[in-house]
């Protein structure tokens, strides 16, 4: 852990990369939630047709 | 895109091509200065999303259209997501610049309070069964909660002493306040803010439409 911290302190562009990945993880999680919602809609519509 | 094309064509023929990617780095921050392209837009989207939620809450209260409640709810969800992102990216940045992930700086305290205020709204929403009642209650709460946003985001961190750029004791000597982005950095920053705003509106449209369809389906089939 200490080694990683020192590495990041020296190569701070990787900190920027971590920040970008965190932001994309947030966007990804929201999209995952949307995907779940759409799945639910598809299921309900199928059941409604029967 | 046009910027990329122009840059790509002119890169080999201009006199000093290095000038295209030259960013002035803030003393003491180094490459970390580039985090500004991602950390600031998330905070901006938080304010924008909460503002939109308030606008649609007012609209709901005037017209009692449940679609407006769905739009307001989606803006709230996205505001919460970006608020958490701003907090987490800020904490990581703080670890490498201030030395600690969390040091109860006025800016961190105020965003934490904001998270609690809006977190309570989700608890309120999940506690009420009746749709209209839920929509009315959350619209009123959202409007009242937004009153605190300018205070917590723009006023409190500026009148108190702290570590975050723009605090009260960050007098003209601070490297960050005196620091001016050059035109390259400014262009990337503006592009990033615009791109995040477009991304937010896209996510909000997809989110609110799917939420409203889901609500209607639930109403029809039950």
JSON list of C-alpha atoms in Angstrom, two decimals, chain B residues 13-215:
[
{"chain": "B", "resi": 13, "resn": "UNK", "atom": "CA", "xyz": [2.80, 22.37, -40.14]},
{"chain": "B", "resi": 14, "resn": "UNK", "atom": "CA", "xyz": [2.60, 24.92, -37.32]},
{"chain": "B", "resi": 15, "resn": "UNK", "atom": "CA", "xyz": [5.81, 26.36, -35.97]},
{"chain": "B", "resi": 16, "resn": "UNK", "atom": "CA", "xyz": [5.70, 25.05, -32.43]},
{"chain": "B", "resi": 17, "resn": "UNK", "atom": "CA", "xyz": [3.42, 22.00, -32.30]},
{"chain": "B", "resi": 18, "resn": "UNK", "atom": "CA", "xyz": [4.29, 21.42, -28.61]},
{"chain": "B", "resi": 19, "resn": "UNK", "atom": "CA", "xyz": [2.27, 24.52, -27.79]},
{"chain": "B", "resi": 20, "resn": "UNK", "atom": "CA", "xyz": [-0.92, 22.55, -28.56]},
{"chain": "B", "resi": 21, "resn": "UNK", "atom": "CA", "xyz": [-0.58, 20.34, -25.55]},
{"chain": "B", "resi": 22, "resn": "UNK", "atom": "CA", "xyz": [1.24, 22.69, -23.24]},
{"chain": "B", "resi": 23, "resn": "UNK", "atom": "CA", "xyz": [-0.64, 23.09, -19.97]},
{"chain": "B", "resi": 24, "resn": "UNK", "atom": "CA", "xyz": [0.68, 25.37, -17.25]},
{"chain": "B", "resi": 25, "resn": "UNK", "atom": "CA", "xyz": [0.85, 23.25, -14.12]},
{"chain": "B", "resi": 26, "resn": "UNK", "atom": "CA", "xyz": [-0.11, 24.74, -10.78]},
{"chain": "B", "resi": 27, "resn": "UNK", "atom": "CA", "xyz": [2.90, 24.89, -8.44]},
{"chain": "B", "resi": 28, "resn": "UNK", "atom": "CA", "xyz": [2.58, 22.15, -5.85]},
{"chain": "B", "resi": 29, "resn": "UNK", "atom": "CA", "xyz": [-0.07, 20.29, -7.83]},
{"chain": "B", "resi": 30, "resn": "UNK", "atom": "CA", "xyz": [1.82, 19.07, -10.90]},
{"chain": "B", "resi": 31, "resn": "UNK", "atom": "CA", "xyz": [-0.14, 16.74, -13.15]},
{"chain": "B", "resi": 32, "resn": "UNK", "atom": "CA", "xyz": [-2.91, 16.66, -10.55]},
{"chain": "B", "resi": 33, "resn": "UNK", "atom": "CA", "xyz": [-4.11, 19.97, -11.99]},
{"chain": "B", "resi": 34, "resn": "UNK", "atom": "CA", "xyz": [-5.72, 17.96, -14.79]},
{"chain": "B", "resi": 35, "resn": "UNK", "atom": "CA", "xyz": [-8.21, 16.49, -12.29]},
{"chain": "B", "resi": 36, "resn": "UNK", "atom": "CA", "xyz": [-9.96, 19.86, -12.63]},
{"chain": "B", "resi": 37, "resn": "UNK", "atom": "CA", "xyz": [-11.35, 18.67, -16.00]},
{"chain": "B", "resi": 38, "resn": "UNK", "atom": "CA", "xyz": [-13.36, 15.97, -14.22]},
{"chain": "B", "resi": 39, "resn": "UNK", "atom": "CA", "xyz": [-13.87, 17.14, -10.65]},
{"chain": "B", "resi": 40, "resn": "UNK", "atom": "CA", "xyz": [-15.37, 20.56, -11.44]},
{"chain": "B", "resi": 41, "resn": "UNK", "atom": "CA", "xyz": [-17.89, 19.35, -14.09]},
{"chain": "B", "resi": 42, "resn": "UNK", "atom": "CA", "xyz": [-19.29, 16.74, -11.65]},
{"chain": "B", "resi": 43, "resn": "UNK", "atom": "CA", "xyz": [-19.89, 19.48, -9.08]},
{"chain": "B", "resi": 44, "resn": "UNK", "atom": "CA", "xyz": [-21.47, 21.69, -11.74]},
{"chain": "B", "resi": 45, "resn": "UNK", "atom": "CA", "xyz": [-23.78, 18.85, -12.84]},
{"chain": "B", "resi": 46, "resn": "UNK", "atom": "CA", "xyz": [-24.82, 18.36, -9.20]},
{"chain": "B", "resi": 47, "resn": "UNK", "atom": "CA", "xyz": [-26.05, 21.95, -8.98]},
{"chain": "B", "resi": 48, "resn": "UNK", "atom": "CA", "xyz": [-27.67, 21.79, -12.43]},
{"chain": "B", "resi": 49, "resn": "UNK", "atom": "CA", "xyz": [-29.50, 18.53, -11.62]},
{"chain": "B", "resi": 50, "resn": "UNK", "atom": "CA", "xyz": [-30.81, 19.80, -8.28]},
{"chain": "B", "resi": 51, "resn": "UNK", "atom": "CA", "xyz": [-31.95, 23.00, -10.00]},
{"chain": "B", "resi": 52, "resn": "UNK", "atom": "CA", "xyz": [-33.80, 21.00, -12.66]},
{"chain": "B", "resi": 53, "resn": "UNK", "atom": "CA", "xyz": [-35.40, 18.84, -10.01]},
{"chain": "B", "resi": 54, "resn": "UNK", "atom": "CA", "xyz": [-36.71, 22.00, -8.33]},
{"chain": "B", "resi": 55, "resn": "UNK", "atom": "CA", "xyz": [-38.04, 23.41, -11.62]},
{"chain": "B", "resi": 56, "resn": "UNK", "atom": "CA", "xyz": [-39.96, 20.19, -12.36]},
{"chain": "B", "resi": 57, "resn": "UNK", "atom": "CA", "xyz": [-41.19, 20.06, -8.77]},
{"chain": "B", "resi": 58, "resn": "UNK", "atom": "CA", "xyz": [-42.69, 23.53, -9.18]},
{"chain": "B", "resi": 59, "resn": "UNK", "atom": "CA", "xyz": [-44.17, 22.41, -12.51]},
{"chain": "B", "resi": 60, "resn": "UNK", "atom": "CA", "xyz": [-45.69, 19.34, -10.82]},
{"chain": "B", "resi": 61, "resn": "UNK", "atom": "CA", "xyz": [-47.25, 21.40, -8.06]},
{"chain": "B", "resi": 62, "resn": "UNK", "atom": "CA", "xyz": [-48.82, 23.72, -10.64]},
{"chain": "B", "resi": 63, "resn": "UNK", "atom": "CA", "xyz": [-50.14, 21.13, -13.11]},
{"chain": "B", "resi": 64, "resn": "UNK", "atom": "CA", "xyz": [-50.25, 17.93, -11.02]},
{"chain": "B", "resi": 65, "resn": "UNK", "atom": "CA", "xyz": [-48.84, 15.94, -13.94]},
{"chain": "B", "resi": 66, "resn": "UNK", "atom": "CA", "xyz": [-47.09, 12.79, -12.69]},
{"chain": "B", "resi": 67, "resn": "UNK", "atom": "CA", "xyz": [-44.68, 12.91, -15.65]},
{"chain": "B", "resi": 68, "resn": "UNK", "atom": "CA", "xyz": [-43.12, 16.04, -14.14]},
{"chain": "B", "resi": 69, "resn": "UNK", "atom": "CA", "xyz": [-42.63, 14.13, -10.90]},
{"chain": "B", "resi": 70, "resn": "UNK", "atom": "CA", "xyz": [-40.74, 11.43, -12.84]},
{"chain": "B", "resi": 71, "resn": "UNK", "atom": "CA", "xyz": [-38.53, 14.06, -14.45]},
{"chain": "B", "resi": 72, "resn": "UNK", "atom": "CA", "xyz": [-37.85, 15.68, -11.11]},
{"chain": "B", "resi": 73, "resn": "UNK", "atom": "CA", "xyz": [-37.08, 12.29, -9.53]},
{"chain": "B", "resi": 74, "resn": "UNK", "atom": "CA", "xyz": [-34.62, 11.38, -12.31]},
{"chain": "B", "resi": 75, "resn": "UNK", "atom": "CA", "xyz": [-32.84, 14.74, -11.98]},
{"chain": "B", "resi": 76, "resn": "UNK", "atom": "CA", "xyz": [-32.59, 14.05, -8.25]},
{"chain": "B", "resi": 77, "resn": "UNK", "atom": "CA", "xyz": [-31.08, 10.61, -8.80]},
{"chain": "B", "resi": 78, "resn": "UNK", "atom": "CA", "xyz": [-28.51, 11.99, -11.24]},
{"chain": "B", "resi": 79, "resn": "UNK", "atom": "CA", "xyz": [-27.75, 14.92, -8.94]},
{"chain": "B", "resi": 80, "resn": "UNK", "atom": "CA", "xyz": [-27.10, 12.44, -6.15]},
{"chain": "B", "resi": 81, "resn": "UNK", "atom": "CA", "xyz": [-24.84, 10.28, -8.37]},
{"chain": "B", "resi": 82, "resn": "UNK", "atom": "CA", "xyz": [-22.77, 13.29, -9.44]},
{"chain": "B", "resi": 83, "resn": "UNK", "atom": "CA", "xyz": [-22.72, 14.70, -5.90]},
{"chain": "B", "resi": 84, "resn": "UNK", "atom": "CA", "xyz": [-21.20, 11.42, -4.67]},
{"chain": "B", "resi": 85, "resn": "UNK", "atom": "CA", "xyz": [-18.75, 11.47, -7.59]},
{"chain": "B", "resi": 86, "resn": "UNK", "atom": "CA", "xyz": [-17.70, 15.04, -6.77]},
{"chain": "B", "resi": 87, "resn": "UNK", "atom": "CA", "xyz": [-17.19, 14.04, -3.13]},
{"chain": "B", "resi": 88, "resn": "UNK", "atom": "CA", "xyz": [-15.18, 10.89, -3.93]},
{"chain": "B", "resi": 89, "resn": "UNK", "atom": "CA", "xyz": [-13.00, 12.48, -6.63]},
{"chain": "B", "resi": 90, "resn": "UNK", "atom": "CA", "xyz": [-12.47, 15.44, -4.29]},
{"chain": "B", "resi": 91, "resn": "UNK", "atom": "CA", "xyz": [-11.43, 13.08, -1.50]},
{"chain": "B", "resi": 92, "resn": "UNK", "atom": "CA", "xyz": [-8.91, 11.26, -3.73]},
{"chain": "B", "resi": 93, "resn": "UNK", "atom": "CA", "xyz": [-7.51, 14.59, -4.91]},
{"chain": "B", "resi": 94, "resn": "UNK", "atom": "CA", "xyz": [-7.32, 15.75, -1.28]},
{"chain": "B", "resi": 95, "resn": "UNK", "atom": "CA", "xyz": [-5.34, 12.65, -0.29]},
{"chain": "B", "resi": 96, "resn": "UNK", "atom": "CA", "xyz": [-2.56, 13.59, -2.68]},
{"chain": "B", "resi": 97, "resn": "UNK", "atom": "CA", "xyz": [-2.66, 17.35, -2.18]},
{"chain": "B", "resi": 98, "resn": "UNK", "atom": "CA", "xyz": [-3.80, 17.95, 1.40]},
{"chain": "B", "resi": 99, "resn": "UNK", "atom": "CA", "xyz": [-2.53, 14.62, 2.78]},
{"chain": "B", "resi": 100, "resn": "UNK", "atom": "CA", "xyz": [-5.84, 13.20, 4.03]},
{"chain": "B", "resi": 101, "resn": "UNK", "atom": "CA", "xyz": [-8.91, 11.84, 2.28]},
{"chain": "B", "resi": 102, "resn": "UNK", "atom": "CA", "xyz": [-11.21, 13.70, 4.61]},
{"chain": "B", "resi": 103, "resn": "UNK", "atom": "CA", "xyz": [-10.31, 16.67, 6.79]},
{"chain": "B", "resi": 104, "resn": "UNK", "atom": "CA", "xyz": [-13.72, 18.33, 7.40]},
{"chain": "B", "resi": 105, "resn": "UNK", "atom": "CA", "xyz": [-12.76, 21.30, 5.28]},
{"chain": "B", "resi": 106, "resn": "UNK", "atom": "CA", "xyz": [-15.74, 23.70, 4.94]},
{"chain": "B", "resi": 107, "resn": "UNK", "atom": "CA", "xyz": [-16.20, 22.54, 1.35]},
{"chain": "B", "resi": 108, "resn": "UNK", "atom": "CA", "xyz": [-16.24, 18.87, 2.37]},
{"chain": "B", "resi": 109, "resn": "UNK", "atom": "CA", "xyz": [-18.54, 19.56, 5.30]},
{"chain": "B", "resi": 110, "resn": "UNK", "atom": "CA", "xyz": [-21.00, 21.47, 3.13]},
{"chain": "B", "resi": 111, "resn": "UNK", "atom": "CA", "xyz": [-21.16, 18.78, 0.43]},
{"chain": "B", "resi": 112, "resn": "UNK", "atom": "CA", "xyz": [-21.64, 16.18, 3.16]},
{"chain": "B", "resi": 113, "resn": "UNK", "atom": "CA", "xyz": [-24.58, 18.18, 4.51]},
{"chain": "B", "resi": 114, "resn": "UNK", "atom": "CA", "xyz": [-25.95, 18.40, 0.98]},
{"chain": "B", "resi": 115, "resn": "UNK", "atom": "CA", "xyz": [-25.69, 14.62, 0.58]},
{"chain": "B", "resi": 116, "resn": "UNK", "atom": "CA", "xyz": [-27.58, 14.15, 3.88]},
{"chain": "B", "resi": 117, "resn": "UNK", "atom": "CA", "xyz": [-30.31, 16.65, 2.91]},
{"chain": "B", "resi": 118, "resn": "UNK", "atom": "CA", "xyz": [-30.95, 15.03, -0.45]},
{"chain": "B", "resi": 119, "resn": "UNK", "atom": "CA", "xyz": [-30.43, 11.52, 0.92]},
{"chain": "B", "resi": 120, "resn": "UNK", "atom": "CA", "xyz": [-33.35, 12.19, 3.27]},
{"chain": "B", "resi": 121, "resn": "UNK", "atom": "CA", "xyz": [-35.52, 12.91, 0.23]},
{"chain": "B", "resi": 122, "resn": "UNK", "atom": "CA", "xyz": [-35.01, 9.36, -1.05]},
{"chain": "B", "resi": 123, "resn": "UNK", "atom": "CA", "xyz": [-35.99, 8.01, 2.35]},
{"chain": "B", "resi": 124, "resn": "UNK", "atom": "CA", "xyz": [-39.10, 10.21, 2.23]},
{"chain": "B", "resi": 125, "resn": "UNK", "atom": "CA", "xyz": [-40.03, 8.97, -1.25]},
{"chain": "B", "resi": 126, "resn": "UNK", "atom": "CA", "xyz": [-39.66, 5.32, -0.37]},
{"chain": "B", "resi": 127, "resn": "UNK", "atom": "CA", "xyz": [-41.77, 5.76, 2.77]},
{"chain": "B", "resi": 128, "resn": "UNK", "atom": "CA", "xyz": [-44.96, 6.98, 1.03]},
{"chain": "B", "resi": 129, "resn": "UNK", "atom": "CA", "xyz": [-47.11, 4.50, -0.90]},
{"chain": "B", "resi": 130, "resn": "UNK", "atom": "CA", "xyz": [-49.67, 6.77, -2.53]},
{"chain": "B", "resi": 131, "resn": "UNK", "atom": "CA", "xyz": [-48.30, 8.16, -5.80]},
{"chain": "B", "resi": 132, "resn": "UNK", "atom": "CA", "xyz": [-49.83, 11.63, -5.71]},
{"chain": "B", "resi": 133, "resn": "UNK", "atom": "CA", "xyz": [-49.03, 12.12, -2.07]},
{"chain": "B", "resi": 134, "resn": "UNK", "atom": "CA", "xyz": [-45.46, 10.98, -2.64]},
{"chain": "B", "resi": 135, "resn": "UNK", "atom": "CA", "xyz": [-45.05, 13.31, -5.62]},
{"chain": "B", "resi": 136, "resn": "UNK", "atom": "CA", "xyz": [-46.46, 16.32, -3.75]},
{"chain": "B", "resi": 137, "resn": "UNK", "atom": "CA", "xyz": [-44.40, 15.70, -0.62]},
{"chain": "B", "resi": 138, "resn": "UNK", "atom": "CA", "xyz": [-41.16, 15.19, -2.53]},
{"chain": "B", "resi": 139, "resn": "UNK", "atom": "CA", "xyz": [-41.84, 18.24, -4.73]},
{"chain": "B", "resi": 140, "resn": "UNK", "atom": "CA", "xyz": [-42.26, 20.44, -1.66]},
{"chain": "B", "resi": 141, "resn": "UNK", "atom": "CA", "xyz": [-39.19, 18.92, 0.02]},
{"chain": "B", "resi": 142, "resn": "UNK", "atom": "CA", "xyz": [-37.13, 19.32, -3.15]},
{"chain": "B", "resi": 143, "resn": "UNK", "atom": "CA", "xyz": [-38.02, 23.02, -3.44]},
{"chain": "B", "resi": 144, "resn": "UNK", "atom": "CA", "xyz": [-37.16, 23.66, 0.20]},
{"chain": "B", "resi": 145, "resn": "UNK", "atom": "CA", "xyz": [-33.95, 21.61, -0.06]},
{"chain": "B", "resi": 146, "resn": "UNK", "atom": "CA", "xyz": [-32.79, 23.60, -3.06]},
{"chain": "B", "resi": 147, "resn": "UNK", "atom": "CA", "xyz": [-32.87, 26.78, -0.97]},
{"chain": "B", "resi": 148, "resn": "UNK", "atom": "CA", "xyz": [-29.84, 25.40, 0.88]},
{"chain": "B", "resi": 149, "resn": "UNK", "atom": "CA", "xyz": [-27.87, 24.56, -2.29]},
{"chain": "B", "resi": 150, "resn": "UNK", "atom": "CA", "xyz": [-26.54, 28.05, -3.16]},
{"chain": "B", "resi": 151, "resn": "UNK", "atom": "CA", "xyz": [-25.63, 28.52, 0.49]},
{"chain": "B", "resi": 152, "resn": "UNK", "atom": "CA", "xyz": [-23.75, 25.24, 0.81]},
{"chain": "B", "resi": 153, "resn": "UNK", "atom": "CA", "xyz": [-22.11, 25.30, -2.62]},
{"chain": "B", "resi": 154, "resn": "UNK", "atom": "CA", "xyz": [-21.36, 28.96, -3.22]},
{"chain": "B", "resi": 155, "resn": "UNK", "atom": "CA", "xyz": [-21.51, 30.91, 0.04]},
{"chain": "B", "resi": 156, "resn": "UNK", "atom": "CA", "xyz": [-20.42, 28.89, 3.07]},
{"chain": "B", "resi": 157, "resn": "UNK", "atom": "CA", "xyz": [-17.15, 27.49, 1.64]},
{"chain": "B", "resi": 158, "resn": "UNK", "atom": "CA", "xyz": [-16.21, 31.00, 0.53]},
{"chain": "B", "resi": 159, "resn": "UNK", "atom": "CA", "xyz": [-16.76, 32.86, 3.77]},
{"chain": "B", "resi": 160, "resn": "UNK", "atom": "CA", "xyz": [-15.00, 30.26, 5.96]},
{"chain": "B", "resi": 161, "resn": "UNK", "atom": "CA", "xyz": [-11.33, 29.47, 6.14]},
{"chain": "B", "resi": 162, "resn": "UNK", "atom": "CA", "xyz": [-10.35, 26.21, 4.53]},
{"chain": "B", "resi": 163, "resn": "UNK", "atom": "CA", "xyz": [-8.09, 24.26, 2.20]},
{"chain": "B", "resi": 164, "resn": "UNK", "atom": "CA", "xyz": [-10.26, 24.25, -0.90]},
{"chain": "B", "resi": 165, "resn": "UNK", "atom": "CA", "xyz": [-9.45, 26.90, -3.55]},
{"chain": "B", "resi": 166, "resn": "UNK", "atom": "CA", "xyz": [-11.69, 29.94, -3.13]},
{"chain": "B", "resi": 167, "resn": "UNK", "atom": "CA", "xyz": [-11.89, 29.81, 0.69]},
{"chain": "B", "resi": 168, "resn": "UNK", "atom": "CA", "xyz": [-11.79, 32.99, 2.75]},
{"chain": "B", "resi": 169, "resn": "UNK", "atom": "CA", "xyz": [-8.11, 32.84, 3.72]},
{"chain": "B", "resi": 170, "resn": "UNK", "atom": "CA", "xyz": [-7.04, 31.84, 0.21]},
{"chain": "B", "resi": 171, "resn": "UNK", "atom": "CA", "xyz": [-5.93, 35.44, -0.32]},
{"chain": "B", "resi": 172, "resn": "UNK", "atom": "CA", "xyz": [-4.40, 36.64, -3.54]},
{"chain": "B", "resi": 173, "resn": "UNK", "atom": "CA", "xyz": [-1.20, 34.82, -2.58]},
{"chain": "B", "resi": 174, "resn": "UNK", "atom": "CA", "xyz": [-2.70, 31.37, -3.13]},
{"chain": "B", "resi": 175, "resn": "UNK", "atom": "CA", "xyz": [-1.22, 29.64, -6.17]},
{"chain": "B", "resi": 176, "resn": "UNK", "atom": "CA", "xyz": [-4.56, 28.26, -7.26]},
{"chain": "B", "resi": 177, "resn": "UNK", "atom": "CA", "xyz": [-6.50, 31.53, -7.21]},
{"chain": "B", "resi": 178, "resn": "UNK", "atom": "CA", "xyz": [-3.75, 33.46, -8.96]},
{"chain": "B", "resi": 179, "resn": "UNK", "atom": "CA", "xyz": [-3.34, 30.66, -11.44]},
{"chain": "B", "resi": 180, "resn": "UNK", "atom": "CA", "xyz": [-4.69, 31.38, -14.90]},
{"chain": "B", "resi": 181, "resn": "UNK", "atom": "CA", "xyz": [-5.47, 28.59, -17.32]},
{"chain": "B", "resi": 182, "resn": "UNK", "atom": "CA", "xyz": [-3.88, 29.18, -20.69]},
{"chain": "B", "resi": 183, "resn": "UNK", "atom": "CA", "xyz": [-6.04, 28.97, -23.80]},
{"chain": "B", "resi": 184, "resn": "UNK", "atom": "CA", "xyz": [-5.37, 25.23, -24.36]},
{"chain": "B", "resi": 185, "resn": "UNK", "atom": "CA", "xyz": [-6.29, 24.29, -20.83]},
{"chain": "B", "resi": 186, "resn": "UNK", "atom": "CA", "xyz": [-9.30, 26.60, -20.86]},
{"chain": "B", "resi": 187, "resn": "UNK", "atom": "CA", "xyz": [-10.55, 25.04, -24.10]},
{"chain": "B", "resi": 188, "resn": "UNK", "atom": "CA", "xyz": [-10.26, 21.51, -22.69]},
{"chain": "B", "resi": 189, "resn": "UNK", "atom": "CA", "xyz": [-11.98, 22.65, -19.49]},
{"chain": "B", "resi": 190, "resn": "UNK", "atom": "CA", "xyz": [-14.90, 24.26, -21.34]},
{"chain": "B", "resi": 191, "resn": "UNK", "atom": "CA", "xyz": [-15.22, 21.25, -23.66]},
{"chain": "B", "resi": 192, "resn": "UNK", "atom": "CA", "xyz": [-15.29, 18.97, -20.64]},
{"chain": "B", "resi": 193, "resn": "UNK", "atom": "CA", "xyz": [-18.02, 21.00, -18.93]},
{"chain": "B", "resi": 194, "resn": "UNK", "atom": "CA", "xyz": [-20.09, 21.08, -22.15]},
{"chain": "B", "resi": 195, "resn": "UNK", "atom": "CA", "xyz": [-19.59, 17.34, -22.72]},
{"chain": "B", "resi": 196, "resn": "UNK", "atom": "CA", "xyz": [-20.60, 16.50, -19.15]},
{"chain": "B", "resi": 197, "resn": "UNK", "atom": "CA", "xyz": [-23.68, 18.70, -19.50]},
{"chain": "B", "resi": 198, "resn": "UNK", "atom": "CA", "xyz": [-24.70, 16.92, -22.73]},
{"chain": "B", "resi": 199, "resn": "UNK", "atom": "CA", "xyz": [-24.06, 13.54, -21.09]},
{"chain": "B", "resi": 200, "resn": "UNK", "atom": "CA", "xyz": [-26.20, 14.59, -18.13]},
{"chain": "B", "resi": 201, "resn": "UNK", "atom": "CA", "xyz": [-29.11, 15.71, -20.33]},
{"chain": "B", "resi": 202, "resn": "UNK", "atom": "CA", "xyz": [-28.95, 12.46, -22.30]},
{"chain": "B", "resi": 203, "resn": "UNK", "atom": "CA", "xyz": [-28.92, 10.33, -19.16]},
{"chain": "B", "resi": 204, "resn": "UNK", "atom": "CA", "xyz": [-31.73, 12.43, -17.72]},
{"chain": "B", "resi": 205, "resn": "UNK", "atom": "CA", "xyz": [-33.93, 12.03, -20.83]},
{"chain": "B", "resi": 206, "resn": "UNK", "atom": "CA", "xyz": [-33.46, 8.25, -21.01]},
{"chain": "B", "resi": 207, "resn": "UNK", "atom": "CA", "xyz": [-33.92, 7.95, -17.25]},
{"chain": "B", "resi": 208, "resn": "UNK", "atom": "CA", "xyz": [-37.07, 10.06, -16.97]},
{"chain": "B", "resi": 209, "resn": "UNK", "atom": "CA", "xyz": [-38.75, 8.50, -20.00]},
{"chain": "B", "resi": 210, "resn": "UNK", "atom": "CA", "xyz": [-38.11, 4.95, -18.80]},
{"chain": "B", "resi": 211, "resn": "UNK", "atom": "CA", "xyz": [-39.28, 5.85, -15.28]},
{"chain": "B", "resi": 212, "resn": "UNK", "atom": "CA", "xyz": [-42.52, 7.35, -16.60]},
{"chain": "B", "resi": 213, "resn": "UNK", "atom": "CA", "xyz": [-43.20, 4.32, -18.84]},
{"chain": "B", "resi": 214, "resn": "UNK", "atom": "CA", "xyz": [-42.57, 2.03, -15.88]},
{"chain": "B", "resi": 215, "resn": "UNK", "atom": "CA", "xyz": [-44.98, 3.99, -13.67]}
]
